[in-house]
Amino acid sequence: MQDTHDAQDMPDMQGILQEIADRIEPLRGQGSVAAYIPSLGGVSPDRFGICVAMADGGVYGAGDWRVPFSIQSISKVFSLALVMSYDYDSIWRRVFREPSGTPFNSMIQLEADQGIPRNPFINAGALVVTDRLLTLTGDAAASVRGLLRLESGNPSLDIDPVVAASEADHGHRNASMAHLLASYGNLENPVEEVLANYFNQCALEMSCEDLAKSALFLARHGVSAGGTPFLSPNQSKRVNAVMLTCGTYDAAGEFAYRVGLPGKSGVGGGIVAIVPGRCAITVWGPALGPNGNSLAGIAALDHFTALTGWSIF
Ligand code: DON
């Protein structure tokens, strides 16, 4: 499906991105870098990048938009999309799609809900999705990497093994969740394999440019970079809906209020947002607020939708 908006709707995107970079300047470095994964702790909190990839092919960027960073939980969008592409919607028997209102790494609801995670974007739900992808493909992290290489057009983007190992060495909460899921029969593969795939997919390194191009199928109603359907329009709508309601965890209400777009954050400081029919936007600012979302990134997206008027509301 093509972008249904006229070229005359197109604002001065390069000027808007520069304006956003100027406006977020006072926020640079405010918040804290995700040091619970020690190898992420060394990233400079002052970095800021923004990229917009348009459905019709135009790409615009400002700041550090070509600097690779750890995509972390943003990978969960792509693992979910892959599972849906292979398996349509059988994943929804193993994970709910309700906002949790709890932090991304909370386990508090998992026991009460008998091992069914609230949604695919909290860590518990993402482990179930990765498990399913592992069953379907034999290598979940490699299939996420393959999708991202194809969609971004960057064949050299890769997993940072140091980040993956650093998270594995400190991944006690994720390991606990995986064992709890297994105790309820909600994993198909051995806990250690699921965890290794999950840590690897989170440790993919990509720039704002790579990520915006990779997420563009969600703005193109499921159509891949190659022009063929990757997801159906209906599936693409569903992934966007879950991003809107669950993509920023216990700050999803605030994100919808401020930004008004489907979005998915990662503790590497990246956020991907989608304007259906128009574009994918990626922002990166490694310093995080209390909910694990980039402070400068959310402010930048807030400015973006205010300056362009491009929101789903
Ligand atoms: O599992 C973790 O804790 C990390 N690999 C990913 C968490 C994350 O990115 C949460 N997002 N804001």
mmCIF file of C-alpha atoms and ligand atoms in Angstrom:
data_model
loop_
_atom_site.group_PDB
_atom_site.id
_atom_site.type_symbol
_atom_site.label_atom_id
_atom_site.label_comp_id
_atom_site.label_asym_id
_atom_site.label_seq_id
_atom_site.Cartn_x
_atom_site.Cartn_y
_atom_site.Cartn_z
ATOM 1 C CA MET A 1 0.000 0.000 0.000
ATOM 2 C CA GLN A 2 1.336 3.395 -0.931
ATOM 3 C CA ASP A 3 1.600 6.542 1.141
ATOM 4 C CA THR A 4 -1.773 8.178 0.720
ATOM 5 C CA HIS A 5 -0.531 11.683 1.519
ATOM 6 C CA ASP A 6 0.247 14.274 -1.139
ATOM 7 C CA ALA A 7 3.776 15.516 -1.698
ATOM 8 C CA GLN A 8 2.476 19.033 -1.024
ATOM 9 C CA ASP A 9 1.830 17.959 2.618
ATOM 10 C CA MET A 10 5.574 17.568 3.015
ATOM 11 C CA PRO A 11 7.076 20.109 5.420
ATOM 12 C CA ASP A 12 10.746 21.168 5.494
ATOM 13 C CA MET A 13 11.788 17.959 7.261
ATOM 14 C CA GLN A 14 15.486 18.749 7.461
ATOM 15 C CA GLY A 15 14.674 22.123 9.031
ATOM 16 C CA ILE A 16 12.281 20.473 11.512
ATOM 17 C CA LEU A 17 14.884 17.911 12.619
ATOM 18 C CA GLN A 18 17.470 20.629 13.148
ATOM 19 C CA GLU A 19 14.928 22.639 15.149
ATOM 20 C CA ILE A 20 14.218 19.568 17.312
ATOM 21 C CA ALA A 21 17.948 18.985 17.887
ATOM 22 C CA ASP A 22 18.256 22.624 19.018
ATOM 23 C CA ARG A 23 15.210 22.400 21.295
ATOM 24 C CA ILE A 24 16.345 19.273 23.127
ATOM 25 C CA GLU A 25 19.846 20.696 23.726
ATOM 26 C CA PRO A 26 19.142 21.507 27.431
ATOM 27 C CA LEU A 27 18.001 17.898 27.982
ATOM 28 C CA ARG A 28 21.130 16.268 26.617
ATOM 29 C CA GLY A 29 22.660 14.107 29.316
ATOM 30 C CA GLN A 30 19.736 14.500 31.747
ATOM 31 C CA GLY A 31 18.709 11.162 33.245
ATOM 32 C CA SER A 32 20.941 8.121 33.577
ATOM 33 C CA VAL A 33 22.498 5.601 31.251
ATOM 34 C CA ALA A 34 21.353 1.968 31.777
ATOM 35 C CA ALA A 35 24.249 0.800 33.910
ATOM 36 C CA TYR A 36 22.498 -2.434 34.976
ATOM 37 C CA ILE A 37 23.981 -3.775 31.744
ATOM 38 C CA PRO A 38 27.562 -2.773 32.589
ATOM 39 C CA SER A 39 28.839 -2.486 29.029
ATOM 40 C CA LEU A 40 26.110 0.098 28.271
ATOM 41 C CA GLY A 41 27.251 2.184 31.235
ATOM 42 C CA GLY A 42 30.184 3.598 29.249
ATOM 43 C CA VAL A 43 28.070 5.232 26.513
ATOM 44 C CA SER A 44 28.194 9.047 26.580
ATOM 45 C CA PRO A 45 24.854 10.378 27.913
ATOM 46 C CA ASP A 46 25.178 13.499 25.708
ATOM 47 C CA ARG A 47 24.634 11.782 22.407
ATOM 48 C CA PHE A 48 21.542 12.685 20.413
ATOM 49 C CA GLY A 49 20.375 11.570 16.994
ATOM 50 C CA ILE A 50 17.125 11.648 15.049
ATOM 51 C CA CYS A 51 16.148 10.142 11.708
ATOM 52 C CA VAL A 52 12.936 10.131 9.682
ATOM 53 C CA ALA A 53 12.466 7.543 6.931
ATOM 54 C CA MET A 54 9.532 8.409 4.692
ATOM 55 C CA ALA A 55 7.224 5.782 3.191
ATOM 56 C CA ASP A 56 8.097 7.139 -0.251
ATOM 57 C CA GLY A 57 11.841 6.611 0.291
ATOM 58 C CA GLY A 58 13.146 9.985 1.541
ATOM 59 C CA VAL A 59 15.498 9.820 4.555
ATOM 60 C CA TYR A 60 16.369 12.780 6.794
ATOM 61 C CA GLY A 61 18.611 12.959 9.843
ATOM 62 C CA ALA A 62 20.257 15.256 12.370
ATOM 63 C CA GLY A 63 22.857 14.901 15.136
ATOM 64 C CA ASP A 64 24.304 11.427 15.767
ATOM 65 C CA TRP A 65 21.821 9.737 13.428
ATOM 66 C CA ARG A 66 24.436 7.515 11.824
ATOM 67 C CA VAL A 67 26.116 6.360 15.072
ATOM 68 C CA PRO A 68 25.271 2.742 16.020
ATOM 69 C CA PHE A 69 23.841 2.043 19.479
ATOM 70 C CA SER A 70 22.424 -0.965 21.305
ATOM 71 C CA ILE A 71 18.799 -1.404 20.219
ATOM 72 C CA GLN A 72 17.823 -3.491 23.277
ATOM 73 C CA SER A 73 14.030 -3.727 23.646
ATOM 74 C CA ILE A 74 13.362 -2.184 20.246
ATOM 75 C CA SER A 75 14.324 -5.642 18.942
ATOM 76 C CA LYS A 76 11.065 -6.925 20.483
ATOM 77 C CA VAL A 77 9.043 -5.228 17.721
ATOM 78 C CA PHE A 78 10.921 -7.162 15.064
ATOM 79 C CA SER A 79 10.803 -10.530 16.847
ATOM 80 C CA LEU A 80 7.040 -10.106 17.286
ATOM 81 C CA ALA A 81 6.587 -9.115 13.643
ATOM 82 C CA LEU A 82 8.621 -12.147 12.522
ATOM 83 C CA VAL A 83 6.598 -14.546 14.653
ATOM 84 C CA MET A 84 3.356 -13.049 13.305
ATOM 85 C CA SER A 85 4.670 -13.335 9.753
ATOM 86 C CA TYR A 86 5.295 -17.092 10.190
ATOM 87 C CA ASP A 87 2.567 -18.014 12.552
ATOM 88 C CA TYR A 88 -0.211 -15.433 12.096
ATOM 89 C CA ASP A 89 -1.660 -15.065 15.603
ATOM 90 C CA SER A 90 -1.035 -18.292 17.503
ATOM 91 C CA ILE A 91 1.420 -16.379 19.732
ATOM 92 C CA TRP A 92 -1.589 -14.750 21.406
ATOM 93 C CA ARG A 93 -2.408 -18.020 23.142
ATOM 94 C CA ARG A 94 0.836 -17.599 25.112
ATOM 95 C CA VAL A 95 0.977 -13.861 25.769
ATOM 96 C CA PHE A 96 -1.693 -11.243 26.469
ATOM 97 C CA ARG A 97 -1.783 -7.857 24.786
ATOM 98 C CA GLU A 98 -2.743 -5.583 27.658
ATOM 99 C CA PRO A 99 -0.629 -2.774 29.078
ATOM 100 C CA SER A 100 1.035 -3.982 32.262
ATOM 101 C CA GLY A 101 1.406 -0.678 34.110
ATOM 102 C CA THR A 102 4.564 -2.183 35.570
ATOM 103 C CA PRO A 103 8.261 -1.755 34.731
ATOM 104 C CA PHE A 104 9.701 -3.663 31.767
ATOM 105 C CA ASN A 105 11.481 -6.169 33.996
ATOM 106 C CA SER A 106 8.718 -6.733 36.540
ATOM 107 C CA MET A 107 7.660 -10.306 37.357
ATOM 108 C CA ILE A 108 4.909 -9.355 39.752
ATOM 109 C CA GLN A 109 1.987 -10.212 37.436
ATOM 110 C CA LEU A 110 3.537 -13.310 35.908
ATOM 111 C CA GLU A 111 2.728 -15.660 38.771
ATOM 112 C CA ALA A 112 -0.746 -14.180 39.320
ATOM 113 C CA ASP A 113 -1.434 -14.670 35.587
ATOM 114 C CA GLN A 114 -0.233 -18.324 35.663
ATOM 115 C CA GLY A 115 2.799 -17.729 33.465
ATOM 116 C CA ILE A 116 1.069 -15.750 30.688
ATOM 117 C CA PRO A 117 2.883 -12.404 30.321
ATOM 118 C CA ARG A 118 0.743 -9.281 30.007
ATOM 119 C CA ASN A 119 2.162 -8.262 26.622
ATOM 120 C CA PRO A 120 4.998 -9.113 24.202
ATOM 121 C CA PHE A 121 7.080 -6.022 25.023
ATOM 122 C CA ILE A 122 7.713 -6.484 28.737
ATOM 123 C CA ASN A 123 10.685 -8.785 29.200
ATOM 124 C CA ALA A 124 8.586 -11.814 30.196
ATOM 125 C CA GLY A 125 6.461 -11.508 27.050
ATOM 126 C CA ALA A 126 9.476 -10.922 24.832
ATOM 127 C CA LEU A 127 11.071 -14.123 26.159
ATOM 128 C CA VAL A 128 7.961 -16.061 25.045
ATOM 129 C CA VAL A 129 8.103 -14.433 21.588
ATOM 130 C CA THR A 130 11.812 -15.227 21.247
ATOM 131 C CA ASP A 131 11.109 -18.797 22.326
ATOM 132 C CA ARG A 132 8.476 -19.139 19.588
ATOM 133 C CA LEU A 133 10.811 -17.597 17.002
ATOM 134 C CA LEU A 134 13.533 -20.020 18.074
ATOM 135 C CA THR A 135 11.161 -22.935 17.434
ATOM 136 C CA LEU A 136 10.100 -21.504 14.077
ATOM 137 C CA THR A 137 13.553 -20.618 12.735
ATOM 138 C CA GLY A 138 16.179 -22.469 14.782
ATOM 139 C CA ASP A 139 17.982 -19.177 15.538
ATOM 140 C CA ALA A 140 15.814 -16.320 16.771
ATOM 141 C CA ALA A 141 18.566 -13.702 17.088
ATOM 142 C CA ALA A 142 19.935 -14.469 13.625
ATOM 143 C CA SER A 143 16.482 -14.204 12.089
ATOM 144 C CA VAL A 144 15.917 -10.794 13.735
ATOM 145 C CA ARG A 145 19.347 -9.736 12.438
ATOM 146 C CA GLY A 146 18.487 -11.048 8.961
ATOM 147 C CA LEU A 147 15.246 -9.067 8.863
ATOM 148 C CA LEU A 148 16.992 -5.900 10.021
ATOM 149 C CA ARG A 149 19.811 -6.277 7.478
ATOM 150 C CA LEU A 150 17.291 -6.734 4.691
ATOM 151 C CA GLU A 151 14.995 -3.883 5.667
ATOM 152 C CA SER A 152 17.740 -1.389 6.508
ATOM 153 C CA GLY A 153 19.857 -2.276 3.475
ATOM 154 C CA ASN A 154 22.855 -2.509 5.815
ATOM 155 C CA PRO A 155 24.302 -6.022 5.457
ATOM 156 C CA SER A 156 26.973 -5.424 8.084
ATOM 157 C CA LEU A 157 24.829 -4.532 11.100
ATOM 158 C CA ASP A 158 25.473 -7.060 13.825
ATOM 159 C CA ILE A 159 25.194 -8.241 17.398
ATOM 160 C CA ASP A 160 27.739 -6.764 19.836
ATOM 161 C CA PRO A 161 28.954 -9.887 21.656
ATOM 162 C CA VAL A 162 30.392 -7.819 24.510
ATOM 163 C CA VAL A 163 26.986 -6.279 25.274
ATOM 164 C CA ALA A 164 25.271 -9.680 25.014
ATOM 165 C CA ALA A 165 27.807 -11.250 27.384
ATOM 166 C CA SER A 166 27.578 -8.306 29.775
ATOM 167 C CA GLU A 167 23.811 -8.689 30.000
ATOM 168 C CA ALA A 168 24.043 -12.474 30.355
ATOM 169 C CA ASP A 169 26.492 -12.060 33.252
ATOM 170 C CA HIS A 170 24.025 -9.776 35.045
ATOM 171 C CA GLY A 171 20.749 -11.215 33.732
ATOM 172 C CA HIS A 172 19.404 -12.754 36.924
ATOM 173 C CA ARG A 173 15.932 -11.210 36.584
ATOM 174 C CA ASN A 174 15.503 -12.374 33.006
ATOM 175 C CA ALA A 175 16.764 -15.825 33.986
ATOM 176 C CA SER A 176 14.241 -15.924 36.850
ATOM 177 C CA MET A 177 11.441 -14.961 34.485
ATOM 178 C CA ALA A 178 12.470 -17.586 31.943
ATOM 179 C CA HIS A 179 12.476 -20.279 34.632
ATOM 180 C CA LEU A 180 9.080 -19.133 35.912
ATOM 181 C CA LEU A 181 7.704 -19.250 32.341
ATOM 182 C CA ALA A 182 9.159 -22.745 31.946
ATOM 183 C CA SER A 183 7.574 -23.835 35.227
ATOM 184 C CA TYR A 184 4.172 -22.931 33.744
ATOM 185 C CA GLY A 185 4.960 -24.790 30.518
ATOM 186 C CA ASN A 186 5.169 -21.521 28.558
ATOM 187 C CA LEU A 187 8.577 -22.163 26.959
ATOM 188 C CA GLU A 188 9.137 -24.639 24.150
ATOM 189 C CA ASN A 189 12.947 -24.522 24.294
ATOM 190 C CA PRO A 190 15.546 -24.836 27.058
ATOM 191 C CA VAL A 191 15.776 -21.744 29.275
ATOM 192 C CA GLU A 192 19.472 -21.207 28.476
ATOM 193 C CA GLU A 193 18.846 -21.178 24.715
ATOM 194 C CA VAL A 194 15.938 -18.770 24.989
ATOM 195 C CA LEU A 195 17.997 -16.417 27.153
ATOM 196 C CA ALA A 196 21.010 -16.532 24.821
ATOM 197 C CA ASN A 197 18.815 -15.659 21.820
ATOM 198 C CA TYR A 198 17.074 -12.892 23.742
ATOM 199 C CA PHE A 199 20.337 -11.298 24.936
ATOM 200 C CA ASN A 200 21.753 -11.499 21.415
ATOM 201 C CA GLN A 201 18.744 -9.868 19.749
ATOM 202 C CA CYS A 202 18.829 -7.070 22.354
ATOM 203 C CA ALA A 203 22.569 -6.560 21.690
ATOM 204 C CA LEU A 204 22.096 -5.704 18.003
ATOM 205 C CA GLU A 205 23.871 -2.430 17.185
ATOM 206 C CA MET A 206 22.138 -0.058 14.794
ATOM 207 C CA SER A 207 22.032 3.616 13.953
ATOM 208 C CA CYS A 208 18.892 5.768 13.917
ATOM 209 C CA GLU A 209 19.056 5.549 10.128
ATOM 210 C CA ASP A 210 19.208 1.723 10.080
ATOM 211 C CA LEU A 211 16.358 1.488 12.565
ATOM 212 C CA ALA A 212 14.040 3.984 10.897
ATOM 213 C CA LYS A 213 14.458 2.195 7.564
ATOM 214 C CA SER A 214 13.924 -1.195 9.233
ATOM 215 C CA ALA A 215 10.689 -0.118 10.928
ATOM 216 C CA LEU A 216 9.272 1.436 7.791
ATOM 217 C CA PHE A 217 7.162 -1.629 6.955
ATOM 218 C CA LEU A 218 4.963 -0.628 9.913
ATOM 219 C CA ALA A 219 4.312 2.736 8.232
ATOM 220 C CA ARG A 220 3.738 0.997 4.885
ATOM 221 C CA HIS A 221 0.961 -1.275 6.146
ATOM 222 C CA GLY A 222 3.276 -4.288 6.238
ATOM 223 C CA VAL A 223 5.081 -3.784 2.905
ATOM 224 C CA SER A 224 8.805 -4.543 3.132
ATOM 225 C CA ALA A 225 11.679 -2.490 1.712
ATOM 226 C CA GLY A 226 11.711 -4.832 -1.280
ATOM 227 C CA GLY A 227 8.084 -3.925 -2.061
ATOM 228 C CA THR A 228 6.571 -7.298 -1.086
ATOM 229 C CA PRO A 229 4.197 -7.836 1.850
ATOM 230 C CA PHE A 230 6.064 -8.868 5.001
ATOM 231 C CA LEU A 231 2.981 -8.485 7.212
ATOM 232 C CA SER A 232 -0.611 -8.069 6.100
ATOM 233 C CA PRO A 233 -2.092 -4.588 6.621
ATOM 234 C CA ASN A 234 -4.128 -6.058 9.476
ATOM 235 C CA GLN A 235 -1.061 -7.536 11.199
ATOM 236 C CA SER A 236 0.823 -4.282 10.759
ATOM 237 C CA LYS A 237 -2.086 -2.447 12.390
ATOM 238 C CA ARG A 238 -1.957 -4.897 15.294
ATOM 239 C CA VAL A 239 1.785 -4.480 15.899
ATOM 240 C CA ASN A 240 1.331 -0.700 15.883
ATOM 241 C CA ALA A 241 -1.560 -1.030 18.339
ATOM 242 C CA VAL A 242 0.535 -3.040 20.785
ATOM 243 C CA MET A 243 3.369 -0.510 20.429
ATOM 244 C CA LEU A 244 0.945 2.284 21.281
ATOM 245 C CA THR A 245 -0.486 0.574 24.351
ATOM 246 C CA CYS A 246 2.572 -1.325 25.651
ATOM 247 C CA GLY A 247 5.706 -0.049 23.873
ATOM 248 C CA THR A 248 6.914 2.215 26.654
ATOM 249 C CA TYR A 249 5.773 0.084 29.615
ATOM 250 C CA ASP A 250 4.441 1.966 32.626
ATOM 251 C CA ALA A 251 4.927 5.238 30.730
ATOM 252 C CA ALA A 252 2.744 4.209 27.748
ATOM 253 C CA GLY A 253 -0.046 6.576 28.821
ATOM 254 C CA GLU A 254 2.348 9.486 29.152
ATOM 255 C CA PHE A 255 3.967 8.608 25.805
ATOM 256 C CA ALA A 256 0.567 8.532 24.055
ATOM 257 C CA TYR A 257 -0.328 11.835 25.704
ATOM 258 C CA ARG A 258 2.895 13.577 24.723
ATOM 259 C CA VAL A 259 3.737 11.945 21.395
ATOM 260 C CA GLY A 260 0.504 10.410 20.109
ATOM 261 C CA LEU A 261 2.150 7.683 18.021
ATOM 262 C CA PRO A 262 2.899 3.957 18.348
ATOM 263 C CA GLY A 263 6.408 3.759 19.797
ATOM 264 C CA LYS A 264 8.925 1.291 21.193
ATOM 265 C CA SER A 265 11.812 2.187 23.449
ATOM 266 C CA GLY A 266 15.012 0.425 24.463
ATOM 267 C CA VAL A 267 17.350 0.946 27.403
ATOM 268 C CA GLY A 268 20.128 1.760 24.926
ATOM 269 C CA GLY A 269 18.262 5.093 24.630
ATOM 270 C CA GLY A 270 16.618 4.513 21.271
ATOM 271 C CA ILE A 271 12.920 4.931 20.472
ATOM 272 C CA VAL A 272 11.181 4.029 17.214
ATOM 273 C CA ALA A 273 7.842 5.671 16.432
ATOM 274 C CA ILE A 274 5.503 5.128 13.497
ATOM 275 C CA VAL A 275 3.247 7.522 11.627
ATOM 276 C CA PRO A 276 1.083 5.016 9.708
ATOM 277 C CA GLY A 277 1.034 5.788 5.991
ATOM 278 C CA ARG A 278 3.805 8.358 6.297
ATOM 279 C CA CYS A 279 7.080 7.550 8.029
ATOM 280 C CA ALA A 280 9.143 5.856 10.725
ATOM 281 C CA ILE A 281 11.125 8.018 13.153
ATOM 282 C CA THR A 282 14.033 6.962 15.351
ATOM 283 C CA VAL A 283 15.499 9.044 18.147
ATOM 284 C CA TRP A 284 18.500 8.202 20.314
ATOM 285 C CA GLY A 285 19.572 9.749 23.597
ATOM 286 C CA PRO A 286 21.224 7.286 26.007
ATOM 287 C CA ALA A 287 20.216 9.029 29.246
ATOM 288 C CA LEU A 288 16.977 7.467 30.512
ATOM 289 C CA GLY A 289 14.130 8.587 32.734
ATOM 290 C CA PRO A 290 12.754 6.475 35.591
ATOM 291 C CA ASN A 291 10.696 4.198 33.292
ATOM 292 C CA GLY A 292 13.681 3.189 31.147
ATOM 293 C CA ASN A 293 12.833 5.475 28.206
ATOM 294 C CA SER A 294 15.128 8.117 26.710
ATOM 295 C CA LEU A 295 14.308 11.534 28.215
ATOM 296 C CA ALA A 296 15.637 13.545 25.278
ATOM 297 C CA GLY A 297 14.100 11.018 22.889
ATOM 298 C CA ILE A 298 10.569 11.437 24.219
ATOM 299 C CA ALA A 299 10.946 15.218 24.217
ATOM 300 C CA ALA A 300 12.178 15.078 20.609
ATOM 301 C CA LEU A 301 9.182 12.986 19.514
ATOM 302 C CA ASP A 302 6.859 15.342 21.380
ATOM 303 C CA HIS A 303 8.366 18.237 19.376
ATOM 304 C CA PHE A 304 8.183 16.205 16.171
ATOM 305 C CA THR A 305 4.437 15.575 16.358
ATOM 306 C CA ALA A 306 3.790 19.157 17.495
ATOM 307 C CA LEU A 307 5.857 20.665 14.659
ATOM 308 C CA THR A 308 4.548 18.388 11.879
ATOM 309 C CA GLY A 309 1.012 17.780 13.166
ATOM 310 C CA TRP A 310 1.665 14.096 12.330
ATOM 311 C CA SER A 311 0.024 12.125 15.121
ATOM 312 C CA ILE A 312 -2.578 9.379 15.000
ATOM 313 C CA PHE A 313 -4.889 11.532 17.132
HETATM 314 O O1 DON B 1 16.142 -7.448 29.131
HETATM 315 C C1 DON B 1 16.598 -6.337 29.369
HETATM 316 O O2 DON B 1 16.540 -5.849 30.496
HETATM 317 C C2 DON B 1 17.226 -5.560 28.239
HETATM 318 N N1 DON B 1 17.915 -6.430 27.345
HETATM 319 C C3 DON B 1 16.193 -4.794 27.464
HETATM 320 C C4 DON B 1 15.339 -3.894 28.309
HETATM 321 C C5 DON B 1 14.847 -2.701 27.589
HETATM 322 O O3 DON B 1 15.420 -2.246 26.619
HETATM 323 C C6 DON B 1 13.678 -2.013 28.191
HETATM 324 N N2 DON B 1 13.313 -0.837 27.428
HETATM 325 N N3 DON B 1 13.151 0.289 27.649
#
